[in-house]
mmCIF file of C-alpha atoms in Angstrom:
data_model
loop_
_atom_site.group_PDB
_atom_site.id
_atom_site.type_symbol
_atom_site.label_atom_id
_atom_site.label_comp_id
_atom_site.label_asym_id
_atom_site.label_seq_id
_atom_site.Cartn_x
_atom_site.Cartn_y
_atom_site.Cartn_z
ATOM 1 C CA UNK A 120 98.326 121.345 86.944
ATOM 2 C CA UNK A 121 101.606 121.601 88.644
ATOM 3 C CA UNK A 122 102.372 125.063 90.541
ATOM 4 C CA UNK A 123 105.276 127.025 89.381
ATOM 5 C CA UNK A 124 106.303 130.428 89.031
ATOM 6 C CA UNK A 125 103.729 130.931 86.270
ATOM 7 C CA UNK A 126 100.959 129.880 88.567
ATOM 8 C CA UNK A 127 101.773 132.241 91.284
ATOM 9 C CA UNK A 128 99.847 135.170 91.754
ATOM 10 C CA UNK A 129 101.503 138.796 93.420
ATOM 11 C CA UNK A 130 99.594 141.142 95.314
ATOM 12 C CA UNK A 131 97.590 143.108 93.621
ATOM 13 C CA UNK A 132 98.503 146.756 93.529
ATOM 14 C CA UNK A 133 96.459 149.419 93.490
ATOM 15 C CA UNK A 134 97.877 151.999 90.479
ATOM 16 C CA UNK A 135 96.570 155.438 92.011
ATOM 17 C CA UNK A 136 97.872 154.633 95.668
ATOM 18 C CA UNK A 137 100.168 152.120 95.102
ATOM 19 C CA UNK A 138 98.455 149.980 98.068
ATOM 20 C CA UNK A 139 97.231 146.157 98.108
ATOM 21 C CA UNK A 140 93.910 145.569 96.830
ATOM 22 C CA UNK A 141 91.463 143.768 98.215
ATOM 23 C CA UNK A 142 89.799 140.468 96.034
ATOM 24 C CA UNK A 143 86.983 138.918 97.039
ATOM 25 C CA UNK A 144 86.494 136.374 94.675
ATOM 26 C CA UNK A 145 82.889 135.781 93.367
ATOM 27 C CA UNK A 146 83.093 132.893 90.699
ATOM 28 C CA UNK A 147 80.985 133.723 87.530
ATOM 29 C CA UNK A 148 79.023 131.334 85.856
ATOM 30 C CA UNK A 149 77.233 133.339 83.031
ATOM 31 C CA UNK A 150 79.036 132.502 79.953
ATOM 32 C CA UNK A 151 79.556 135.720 77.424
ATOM 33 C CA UNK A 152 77.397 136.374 74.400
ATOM 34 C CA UNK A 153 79.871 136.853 72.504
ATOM 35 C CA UNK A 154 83.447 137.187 72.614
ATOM 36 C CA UNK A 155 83.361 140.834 70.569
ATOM 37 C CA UNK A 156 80.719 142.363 72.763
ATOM 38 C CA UNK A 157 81.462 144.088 75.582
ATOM 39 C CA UNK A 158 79.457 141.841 78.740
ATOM 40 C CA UNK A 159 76.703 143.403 80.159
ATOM 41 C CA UNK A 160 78.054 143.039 84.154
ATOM 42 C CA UNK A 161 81.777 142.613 85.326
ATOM 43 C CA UNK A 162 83.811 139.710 85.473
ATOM 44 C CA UNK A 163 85.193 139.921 88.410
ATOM 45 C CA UNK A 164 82.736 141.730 90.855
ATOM 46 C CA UNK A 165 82.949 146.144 89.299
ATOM 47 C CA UNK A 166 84.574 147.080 86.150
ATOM 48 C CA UNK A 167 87.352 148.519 88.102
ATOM 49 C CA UNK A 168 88.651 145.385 89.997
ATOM 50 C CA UNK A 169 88.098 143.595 86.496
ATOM 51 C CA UNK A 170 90.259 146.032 84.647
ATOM 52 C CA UNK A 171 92.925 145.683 87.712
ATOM 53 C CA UNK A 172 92.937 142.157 86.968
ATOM 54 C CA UNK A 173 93.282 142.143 83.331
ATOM 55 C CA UNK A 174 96.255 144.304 83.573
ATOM 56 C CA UNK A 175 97.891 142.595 86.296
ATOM 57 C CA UNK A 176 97.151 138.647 86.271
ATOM 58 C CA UNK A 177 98.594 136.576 83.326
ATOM 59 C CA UNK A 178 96.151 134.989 81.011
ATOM 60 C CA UNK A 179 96.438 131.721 82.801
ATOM 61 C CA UNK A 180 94.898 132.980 85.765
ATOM 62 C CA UNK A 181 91.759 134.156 83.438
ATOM 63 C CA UNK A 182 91.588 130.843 81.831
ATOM 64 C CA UNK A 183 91.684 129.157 84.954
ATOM 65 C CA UNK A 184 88.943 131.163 86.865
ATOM 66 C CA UNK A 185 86.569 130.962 83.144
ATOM 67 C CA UNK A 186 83.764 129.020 85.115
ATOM 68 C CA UNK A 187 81.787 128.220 81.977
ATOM 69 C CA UNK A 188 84.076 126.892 79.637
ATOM 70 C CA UNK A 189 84.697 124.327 82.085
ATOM 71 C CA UNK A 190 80.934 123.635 82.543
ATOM 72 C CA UNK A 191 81.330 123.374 78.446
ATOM 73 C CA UNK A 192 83.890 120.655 78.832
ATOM 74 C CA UNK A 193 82.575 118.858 81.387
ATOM 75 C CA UNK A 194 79.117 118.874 79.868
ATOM 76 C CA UNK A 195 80.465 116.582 76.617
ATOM 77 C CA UNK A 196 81.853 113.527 79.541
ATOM 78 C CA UNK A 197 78.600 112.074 80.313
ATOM 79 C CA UNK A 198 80.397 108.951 80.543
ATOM 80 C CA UNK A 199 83.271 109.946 82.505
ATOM 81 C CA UNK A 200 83.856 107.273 85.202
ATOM 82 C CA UNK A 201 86.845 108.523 87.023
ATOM 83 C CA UNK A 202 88.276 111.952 87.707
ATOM 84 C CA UNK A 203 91.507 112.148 88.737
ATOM 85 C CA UNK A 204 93.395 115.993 90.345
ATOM 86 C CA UNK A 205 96.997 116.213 90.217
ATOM 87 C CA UNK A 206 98.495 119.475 91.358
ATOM 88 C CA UNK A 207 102.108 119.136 92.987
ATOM 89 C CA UNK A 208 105.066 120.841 93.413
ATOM 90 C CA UNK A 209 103.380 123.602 96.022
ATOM 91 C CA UNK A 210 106.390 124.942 98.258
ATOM 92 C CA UNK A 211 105.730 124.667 102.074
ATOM 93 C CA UNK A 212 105.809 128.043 102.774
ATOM 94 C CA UNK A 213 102.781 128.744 100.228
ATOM 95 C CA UNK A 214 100.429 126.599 102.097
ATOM 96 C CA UNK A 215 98.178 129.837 102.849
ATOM 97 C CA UNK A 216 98.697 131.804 99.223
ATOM 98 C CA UNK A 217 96.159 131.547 96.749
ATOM 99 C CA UNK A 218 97.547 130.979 93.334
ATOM 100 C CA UNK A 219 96.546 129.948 90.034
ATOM 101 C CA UNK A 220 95.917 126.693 90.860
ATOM 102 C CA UNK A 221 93.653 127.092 93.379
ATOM 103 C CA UNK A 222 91.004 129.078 91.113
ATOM 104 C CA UNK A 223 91.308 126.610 88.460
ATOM 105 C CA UNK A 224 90.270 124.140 90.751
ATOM 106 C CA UNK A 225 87.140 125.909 92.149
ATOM 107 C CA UNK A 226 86.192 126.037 88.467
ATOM 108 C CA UNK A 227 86.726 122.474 88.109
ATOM 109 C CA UNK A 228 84.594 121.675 91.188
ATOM 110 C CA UNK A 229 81.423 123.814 90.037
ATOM 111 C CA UNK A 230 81.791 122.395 86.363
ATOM 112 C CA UNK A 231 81.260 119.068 88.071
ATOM 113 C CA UNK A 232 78.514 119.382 90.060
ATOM 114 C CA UNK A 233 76.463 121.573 87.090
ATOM 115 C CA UNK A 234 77.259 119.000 84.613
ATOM 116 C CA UNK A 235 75.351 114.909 83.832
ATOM 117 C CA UNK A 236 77.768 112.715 85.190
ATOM 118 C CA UNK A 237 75.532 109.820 86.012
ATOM 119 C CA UNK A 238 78.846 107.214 85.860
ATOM 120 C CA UNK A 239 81.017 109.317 87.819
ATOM 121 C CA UNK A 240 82.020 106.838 90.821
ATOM 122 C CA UNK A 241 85.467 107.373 90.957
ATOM 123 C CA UNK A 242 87.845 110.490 92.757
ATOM 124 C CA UNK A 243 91.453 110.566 92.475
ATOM 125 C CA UNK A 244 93.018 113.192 94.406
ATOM 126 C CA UNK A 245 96.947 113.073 93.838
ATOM 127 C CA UNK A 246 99.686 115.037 94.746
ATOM 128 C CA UNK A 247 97.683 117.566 95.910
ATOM 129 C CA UNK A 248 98.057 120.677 98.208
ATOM 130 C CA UNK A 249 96.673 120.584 101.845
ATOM 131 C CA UNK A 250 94.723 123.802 100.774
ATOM 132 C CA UNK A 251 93.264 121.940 97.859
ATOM 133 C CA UNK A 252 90.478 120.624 100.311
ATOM 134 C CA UNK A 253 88.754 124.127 100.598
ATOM 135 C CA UNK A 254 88.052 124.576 97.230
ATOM 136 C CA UNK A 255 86.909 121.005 96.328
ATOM 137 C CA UNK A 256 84.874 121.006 99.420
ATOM 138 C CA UNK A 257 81.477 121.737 97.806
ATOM 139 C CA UNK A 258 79.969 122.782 101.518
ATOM 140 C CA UNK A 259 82.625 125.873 101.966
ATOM 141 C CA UNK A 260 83.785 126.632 98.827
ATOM 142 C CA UNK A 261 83.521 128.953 96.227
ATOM 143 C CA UNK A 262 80.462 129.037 93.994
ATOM 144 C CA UNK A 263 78.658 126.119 96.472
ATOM 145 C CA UNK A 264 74.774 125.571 95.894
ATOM 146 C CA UNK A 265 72.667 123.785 98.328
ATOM 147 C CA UNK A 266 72.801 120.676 96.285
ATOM 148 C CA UNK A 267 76.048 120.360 95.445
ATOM 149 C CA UNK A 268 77.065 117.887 98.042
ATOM 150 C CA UNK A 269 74.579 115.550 95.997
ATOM 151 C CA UNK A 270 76.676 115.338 92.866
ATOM 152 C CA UNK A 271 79.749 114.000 95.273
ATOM 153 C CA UNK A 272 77.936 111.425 97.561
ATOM 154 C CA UNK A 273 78.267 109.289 93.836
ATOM 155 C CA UNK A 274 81.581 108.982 94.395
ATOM 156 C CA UNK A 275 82.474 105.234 95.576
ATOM 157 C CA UNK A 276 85.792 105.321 95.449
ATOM 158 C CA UNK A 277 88.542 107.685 96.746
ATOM 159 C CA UNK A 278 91.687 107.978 97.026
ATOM 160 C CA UNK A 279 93.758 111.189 97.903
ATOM 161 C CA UNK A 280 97.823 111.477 97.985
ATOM 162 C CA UNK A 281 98.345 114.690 99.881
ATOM 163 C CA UNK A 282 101.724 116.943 101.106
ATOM 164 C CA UNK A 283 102.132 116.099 104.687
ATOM 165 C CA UNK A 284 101.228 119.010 107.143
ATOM 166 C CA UNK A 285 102.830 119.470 110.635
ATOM 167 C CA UNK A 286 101.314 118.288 113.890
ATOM 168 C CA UNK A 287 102.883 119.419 116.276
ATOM 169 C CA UNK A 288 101.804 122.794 116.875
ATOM 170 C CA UNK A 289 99.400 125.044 115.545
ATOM 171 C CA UNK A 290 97.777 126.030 113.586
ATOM 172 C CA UNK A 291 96.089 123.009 112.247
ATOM 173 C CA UNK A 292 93.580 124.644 109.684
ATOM 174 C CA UNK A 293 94.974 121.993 107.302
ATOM 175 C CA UNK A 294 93.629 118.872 108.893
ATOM 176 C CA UNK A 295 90.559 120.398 110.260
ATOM 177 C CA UNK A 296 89.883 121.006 106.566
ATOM 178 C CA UNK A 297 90.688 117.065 105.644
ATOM 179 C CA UNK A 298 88.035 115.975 108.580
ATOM 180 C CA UNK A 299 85.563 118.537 107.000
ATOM 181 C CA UNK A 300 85.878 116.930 103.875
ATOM 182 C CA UNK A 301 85.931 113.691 104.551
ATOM 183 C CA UNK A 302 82.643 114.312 106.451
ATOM 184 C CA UNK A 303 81.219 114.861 102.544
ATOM 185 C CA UNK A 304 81.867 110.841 101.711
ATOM 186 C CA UNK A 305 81.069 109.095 104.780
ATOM 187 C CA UNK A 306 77.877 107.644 103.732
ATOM 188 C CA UNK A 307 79.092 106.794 100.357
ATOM 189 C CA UNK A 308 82.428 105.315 99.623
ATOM 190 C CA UNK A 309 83.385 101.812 99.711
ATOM 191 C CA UNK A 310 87.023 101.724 99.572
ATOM 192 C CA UNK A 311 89.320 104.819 100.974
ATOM 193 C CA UNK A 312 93.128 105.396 100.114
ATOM 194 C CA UNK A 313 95.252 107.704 101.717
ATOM 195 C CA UNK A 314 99.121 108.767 101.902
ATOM 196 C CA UNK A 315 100.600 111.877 103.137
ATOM 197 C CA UNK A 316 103.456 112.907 100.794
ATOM 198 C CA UNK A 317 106.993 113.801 103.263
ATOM 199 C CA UNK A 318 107.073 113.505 107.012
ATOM 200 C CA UNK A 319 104.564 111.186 108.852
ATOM 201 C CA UNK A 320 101.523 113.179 110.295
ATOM 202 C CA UNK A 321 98.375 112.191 112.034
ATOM 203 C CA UNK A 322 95.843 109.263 110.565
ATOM 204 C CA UNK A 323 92.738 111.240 108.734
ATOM 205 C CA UNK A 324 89.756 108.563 110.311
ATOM 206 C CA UNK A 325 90.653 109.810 113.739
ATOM 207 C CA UNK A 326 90.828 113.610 113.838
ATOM 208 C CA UNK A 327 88.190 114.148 115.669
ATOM 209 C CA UNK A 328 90.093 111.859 118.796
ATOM 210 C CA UNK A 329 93.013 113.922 118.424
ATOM 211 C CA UNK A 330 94.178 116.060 121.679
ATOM 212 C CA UNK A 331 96.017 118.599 119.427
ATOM 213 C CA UNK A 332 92.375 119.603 117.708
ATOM 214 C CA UNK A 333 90.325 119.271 120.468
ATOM 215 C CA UNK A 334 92.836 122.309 122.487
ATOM 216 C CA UNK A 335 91.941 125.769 121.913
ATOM 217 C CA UNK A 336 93.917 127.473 119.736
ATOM 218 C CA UNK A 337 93.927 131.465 119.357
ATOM 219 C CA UNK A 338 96.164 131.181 116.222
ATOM 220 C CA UNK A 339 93.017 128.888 114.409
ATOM 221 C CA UNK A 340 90.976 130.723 111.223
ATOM 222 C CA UNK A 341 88.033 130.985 113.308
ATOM 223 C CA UNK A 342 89.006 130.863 117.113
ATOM 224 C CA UNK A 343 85.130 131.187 118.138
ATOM 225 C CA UNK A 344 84.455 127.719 116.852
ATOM 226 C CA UNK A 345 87.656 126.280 118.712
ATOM 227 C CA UNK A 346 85.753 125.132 121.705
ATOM 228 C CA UNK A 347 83.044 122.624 119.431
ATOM 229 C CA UNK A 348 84.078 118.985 119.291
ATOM 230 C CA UNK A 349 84.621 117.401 115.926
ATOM 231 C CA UNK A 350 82.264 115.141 114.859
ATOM 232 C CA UNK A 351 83.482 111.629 114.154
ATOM 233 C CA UNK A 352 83.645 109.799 110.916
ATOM 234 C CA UNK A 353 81.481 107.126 110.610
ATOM 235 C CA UNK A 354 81.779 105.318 107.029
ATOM 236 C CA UNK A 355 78.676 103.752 106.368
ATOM 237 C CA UNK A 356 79.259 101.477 103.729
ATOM 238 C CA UNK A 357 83.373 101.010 103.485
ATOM 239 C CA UNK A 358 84.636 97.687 102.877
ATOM 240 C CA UNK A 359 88.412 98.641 102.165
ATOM 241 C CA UNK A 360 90.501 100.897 103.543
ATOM 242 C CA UNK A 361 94.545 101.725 103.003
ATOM 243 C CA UNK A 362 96.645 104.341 105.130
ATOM 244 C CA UNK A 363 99.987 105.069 104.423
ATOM 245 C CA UNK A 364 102.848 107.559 106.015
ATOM 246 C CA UNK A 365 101.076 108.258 109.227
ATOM 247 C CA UNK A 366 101.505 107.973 113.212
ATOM 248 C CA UNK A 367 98.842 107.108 115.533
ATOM 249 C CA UNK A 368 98.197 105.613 118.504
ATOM 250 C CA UNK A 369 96.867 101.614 118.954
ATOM 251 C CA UNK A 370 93.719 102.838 121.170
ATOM 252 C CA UNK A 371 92.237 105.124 117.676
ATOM 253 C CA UNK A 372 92.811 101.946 115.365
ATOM 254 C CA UNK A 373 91.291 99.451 117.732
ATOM 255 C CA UNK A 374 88.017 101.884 118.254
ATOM 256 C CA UNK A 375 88.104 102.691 114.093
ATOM 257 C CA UNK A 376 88.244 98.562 113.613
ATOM 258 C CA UNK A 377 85.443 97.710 116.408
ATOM 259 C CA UNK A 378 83.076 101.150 115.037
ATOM 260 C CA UNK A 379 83.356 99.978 111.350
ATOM 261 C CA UNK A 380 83.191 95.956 112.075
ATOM 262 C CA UNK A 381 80.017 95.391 110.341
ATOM 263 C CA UNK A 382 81.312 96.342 106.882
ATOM 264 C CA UNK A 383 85.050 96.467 106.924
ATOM 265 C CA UNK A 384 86.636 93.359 104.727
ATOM 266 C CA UNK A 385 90.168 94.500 104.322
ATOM 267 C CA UNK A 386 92.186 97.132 106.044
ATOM 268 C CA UNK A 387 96.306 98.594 105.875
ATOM 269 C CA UNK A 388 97.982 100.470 107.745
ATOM 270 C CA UNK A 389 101.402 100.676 105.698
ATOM 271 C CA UNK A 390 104.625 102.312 107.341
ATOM 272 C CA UNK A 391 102.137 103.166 110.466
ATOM 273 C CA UNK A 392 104.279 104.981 113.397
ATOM 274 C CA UNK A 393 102.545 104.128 117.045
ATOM 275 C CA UNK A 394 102.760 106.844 119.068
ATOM 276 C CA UNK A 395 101.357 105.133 122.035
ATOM 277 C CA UNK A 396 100.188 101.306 122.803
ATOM 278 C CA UNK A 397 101.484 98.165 120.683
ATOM 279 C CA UNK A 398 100.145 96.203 117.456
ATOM 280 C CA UNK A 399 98.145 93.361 120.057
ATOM 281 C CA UNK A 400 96.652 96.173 121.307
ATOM 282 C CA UNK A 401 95.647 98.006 118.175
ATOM 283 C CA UNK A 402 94.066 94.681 116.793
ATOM 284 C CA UNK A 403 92.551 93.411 119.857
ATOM 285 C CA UNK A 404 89.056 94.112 118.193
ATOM 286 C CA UNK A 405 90.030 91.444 115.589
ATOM 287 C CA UNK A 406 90.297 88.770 118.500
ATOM 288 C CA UNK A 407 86.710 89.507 120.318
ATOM 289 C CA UNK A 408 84.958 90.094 116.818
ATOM 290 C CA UNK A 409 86.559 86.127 115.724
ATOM 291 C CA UNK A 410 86.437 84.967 118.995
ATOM 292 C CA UNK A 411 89.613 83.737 118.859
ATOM 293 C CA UNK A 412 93.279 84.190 118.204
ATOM 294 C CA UNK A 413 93.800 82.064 114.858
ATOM 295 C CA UNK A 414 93.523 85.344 112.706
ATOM 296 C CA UNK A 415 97.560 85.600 113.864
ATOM 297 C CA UNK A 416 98.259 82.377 112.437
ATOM 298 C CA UNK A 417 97.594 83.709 108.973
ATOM 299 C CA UNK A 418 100.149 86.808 109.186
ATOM 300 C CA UNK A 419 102.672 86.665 106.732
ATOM 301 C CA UNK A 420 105.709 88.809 106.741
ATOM 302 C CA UNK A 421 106.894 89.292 102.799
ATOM 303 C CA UNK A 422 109.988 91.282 101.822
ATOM 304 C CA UNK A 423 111.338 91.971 98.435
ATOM 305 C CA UNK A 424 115.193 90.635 97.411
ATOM 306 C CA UNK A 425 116.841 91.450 95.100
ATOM 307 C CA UNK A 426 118.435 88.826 92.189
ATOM 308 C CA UNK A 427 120.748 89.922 89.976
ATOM 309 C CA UNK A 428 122.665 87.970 87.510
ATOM 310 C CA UNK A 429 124.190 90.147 84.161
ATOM 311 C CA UNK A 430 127.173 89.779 82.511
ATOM 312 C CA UNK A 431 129.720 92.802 83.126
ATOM 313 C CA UNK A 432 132.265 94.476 80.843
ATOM 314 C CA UNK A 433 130.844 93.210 77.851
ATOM 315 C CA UNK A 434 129.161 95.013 74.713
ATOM 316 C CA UNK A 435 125.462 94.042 73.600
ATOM 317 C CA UNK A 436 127.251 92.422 70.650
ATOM 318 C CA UNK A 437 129.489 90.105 72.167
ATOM 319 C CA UNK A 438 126.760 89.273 74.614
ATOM 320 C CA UNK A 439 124.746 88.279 71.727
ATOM 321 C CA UNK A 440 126.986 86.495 70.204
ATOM 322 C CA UNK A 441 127.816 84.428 72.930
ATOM 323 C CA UNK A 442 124.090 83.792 73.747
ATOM 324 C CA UNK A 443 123.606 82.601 70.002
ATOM 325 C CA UNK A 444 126.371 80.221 70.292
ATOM 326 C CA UNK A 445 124.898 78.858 73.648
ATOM 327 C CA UNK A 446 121.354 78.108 72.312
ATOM 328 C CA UNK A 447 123.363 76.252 68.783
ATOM 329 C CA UNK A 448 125.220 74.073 71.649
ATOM 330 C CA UNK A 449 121.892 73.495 73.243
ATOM 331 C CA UNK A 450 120.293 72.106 70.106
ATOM 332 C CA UNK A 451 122.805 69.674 69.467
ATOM 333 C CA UNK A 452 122.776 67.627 73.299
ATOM 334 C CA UNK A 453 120.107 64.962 73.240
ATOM 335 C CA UNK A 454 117.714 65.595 76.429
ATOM 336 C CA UNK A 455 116.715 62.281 78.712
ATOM 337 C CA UNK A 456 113.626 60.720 77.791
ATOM 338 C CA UNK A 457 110.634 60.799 80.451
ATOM 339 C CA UNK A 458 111.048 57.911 81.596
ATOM 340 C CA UNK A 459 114.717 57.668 82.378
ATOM 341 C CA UNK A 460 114.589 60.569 84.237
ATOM 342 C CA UNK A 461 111.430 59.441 86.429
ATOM 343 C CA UNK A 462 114.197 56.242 86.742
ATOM 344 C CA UNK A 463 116.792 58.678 88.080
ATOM 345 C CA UNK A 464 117.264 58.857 91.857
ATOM 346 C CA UNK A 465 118.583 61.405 94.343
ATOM 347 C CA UNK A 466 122.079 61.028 93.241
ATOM 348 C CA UNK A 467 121.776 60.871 89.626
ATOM 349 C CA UNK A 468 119.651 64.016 89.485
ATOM 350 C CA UNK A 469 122.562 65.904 91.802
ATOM 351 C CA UNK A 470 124.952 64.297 89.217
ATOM 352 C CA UNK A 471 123.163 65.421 85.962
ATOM 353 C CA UNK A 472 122.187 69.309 87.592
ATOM 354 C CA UNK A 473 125.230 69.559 89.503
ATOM 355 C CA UNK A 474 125.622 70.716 93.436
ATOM 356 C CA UNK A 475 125.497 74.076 94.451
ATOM 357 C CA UNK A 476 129.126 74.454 94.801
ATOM 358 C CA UNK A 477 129.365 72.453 91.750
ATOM 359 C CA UNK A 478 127.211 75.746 89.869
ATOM 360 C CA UNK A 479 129.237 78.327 92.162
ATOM 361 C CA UNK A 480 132.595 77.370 90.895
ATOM 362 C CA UNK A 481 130.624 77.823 86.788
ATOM 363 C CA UNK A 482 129.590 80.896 87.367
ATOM 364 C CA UNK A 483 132.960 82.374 89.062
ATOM 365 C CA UNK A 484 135.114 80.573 85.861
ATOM 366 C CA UNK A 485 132.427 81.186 83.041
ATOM 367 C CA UNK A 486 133.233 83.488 79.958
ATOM 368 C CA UNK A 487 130.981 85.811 81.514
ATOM 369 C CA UNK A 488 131.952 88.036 84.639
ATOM 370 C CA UNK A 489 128.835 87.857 86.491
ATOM 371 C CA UNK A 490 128.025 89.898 89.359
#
């Protein structure tokens, strides 16, 4: 569910004196009797906010905040395996605006942990908003029950492709939001992909070691709590784990490596920015945990180039053509037998295949133009 203009939502405006409302969002469960009856209790919290709502907020809004139909849906995937969230195309400066979106995520959260999803192992979180984490979060957000963290800790796998969030100054609600809900998976998942979507920001496993969240900050959503240390993540069972996009410094990989030694198997840190230290120093755990260096031995350094070969300023037809006539030439030259050409040394094979010179001159004076 991508955000665009139709899933923005204005202030609402209060008809009699033309002020802002104020919503306080109460998601309801309680699916209608019927849709020709009048329900016995509001929608939205009193008839009059409901009424202000109706008028105001496009239908999609009303879909997306209808709690129980998505219970109904979810309720007929009993053998849903993986759920994957996509929700791009959020402008920067909306980071901190509820919109459409938003709501239809807080009733996709509740219709998944109120619905049998016994296979459920699998979370995909793509493209997705920085804000997205509050209302997936089943601790802090909208609707939560006591034992909705339990319907999450299935979840083996997860992977999450977010838009990068700024660093370097406050405030950093954003990433004290991703720690939070990693916090949720840490005794469950066994393999962990991340990527921040833009500019490089800091490495998710190691919030809690960051200087920047450990200052206090007057401009945070709850400046009381600045002052409390973050608790750090400590993934109980993860055997693989890929970061991309981010900058950190060598001392927080080496103490994530030597904390997680027991059951990490395979780790990347792909287009990793050090802030501070070097890579030795970063992997140094890998050295005392092997007990020597021969792990460096194996490194291999792999690049892609590119090959091309295509004929140019020709038609599909005459291209055709001309490959048809090759293949009937083909047909007609008698290959060497086995044997003879087990017989043939050095020099005979560079006479029969030609030198590379020998197939640079072809290709420059072939029919074809090649490029």
């Amino acid at each position: 569910m991508p955000h665009s203009s139709e899933t923005f939502l204005p202030p609402l405006i209060d008809p009699l004196t033309g002020e802002e409302a104020v919503f306080i969002y109460q998601p309801n469960v309680q699916a209608t009797q019927g849709s020709s009856s009048r329900p016995s209790s509001p929608t939205y919290g009193s008839w009059e906010m409901t009424d202000l709502l109706v008028k105001q907020y496009s239908p999609l809004f009303h879909a997306a905040a209808n709690v129980p139909s998505f219970i109904r849906a979810f309720s007929t995937l009993t053998n849903l395996r993986h759920l994957k969230i996509s929700c791009p195309n959020q402008e920067p400066g909306q980071h901190y605006r509820r919109d459409v979106v938003d709501y239809a995520l807080i009733s996709l959260r509740i219709a998944v942990e109120r619905s049998n999803l016994p296979l459920l192992d699998t979370l995909s979180l793509n493209s997705i908003h920085p804000g997205a984490l509050l209302y997936l979060n089943p601790l802090m957000g909208f609707g939560s029950r006591p034992n909705s963290i339990k319907k999450w800790r299935q979840i083996r796998k997860l992977a999450i492709h977010m838009d990068s969030v700024p660093y370097t100054s406050p405030p950093f609600d954003h990433l004290l939001l991703m720690h939070s809900y990693l916090q949720i998976f840490a005794a469950s998942i066994t393999k962990f992909v991340f990527r921040w979507h833009g500019p490089k920001s800091l490495c998710p496993l190691s919030l809690d070691k960051e200087i920047c969240l450990q200052e206090r900050s007057p401009e945070r959503a709850c400046p009381q709590r600045c002052h409390l240390a973050l608790r750090p993540l400590k993934f109980e069972r993860l055997r693989d784990m890929e970061v991309e996009n981010i900058i950190v410094d060598a001392s927080l990989i080496s103490s994530f490596i030597t904390a997680h030694r027991h059951t990490l198997r395979d780790f990347k840190y792909e287009d990793t920015q050090l802030q501070s230290g070097t890579w030795d120093q970063a992997l140094a755990p890998l050295t005392r945990i092997s007990g020597s260096e021969k792990w460096k031995e194996k490194t291999e350094e792999v690049m892609d180039v590119p090959l091309v070969l295509s004929p140019a300023g020709l038609e599909d037809i005459q291209v055709k053509k001309m490959m048809a006539n090759t293949l009937t030439c083909k047909t007609r030259i008698m290959r060497p037998s086995i044997g003879a050409w087990q017989r043939a040394g050095a020099r005979s094979r560079e006479l029969f295949w030609g030198t590379p010179e020998h197939m640079k001159k072809f290709l420059r004076t072939s029919i074809f133009s090649w490029r």
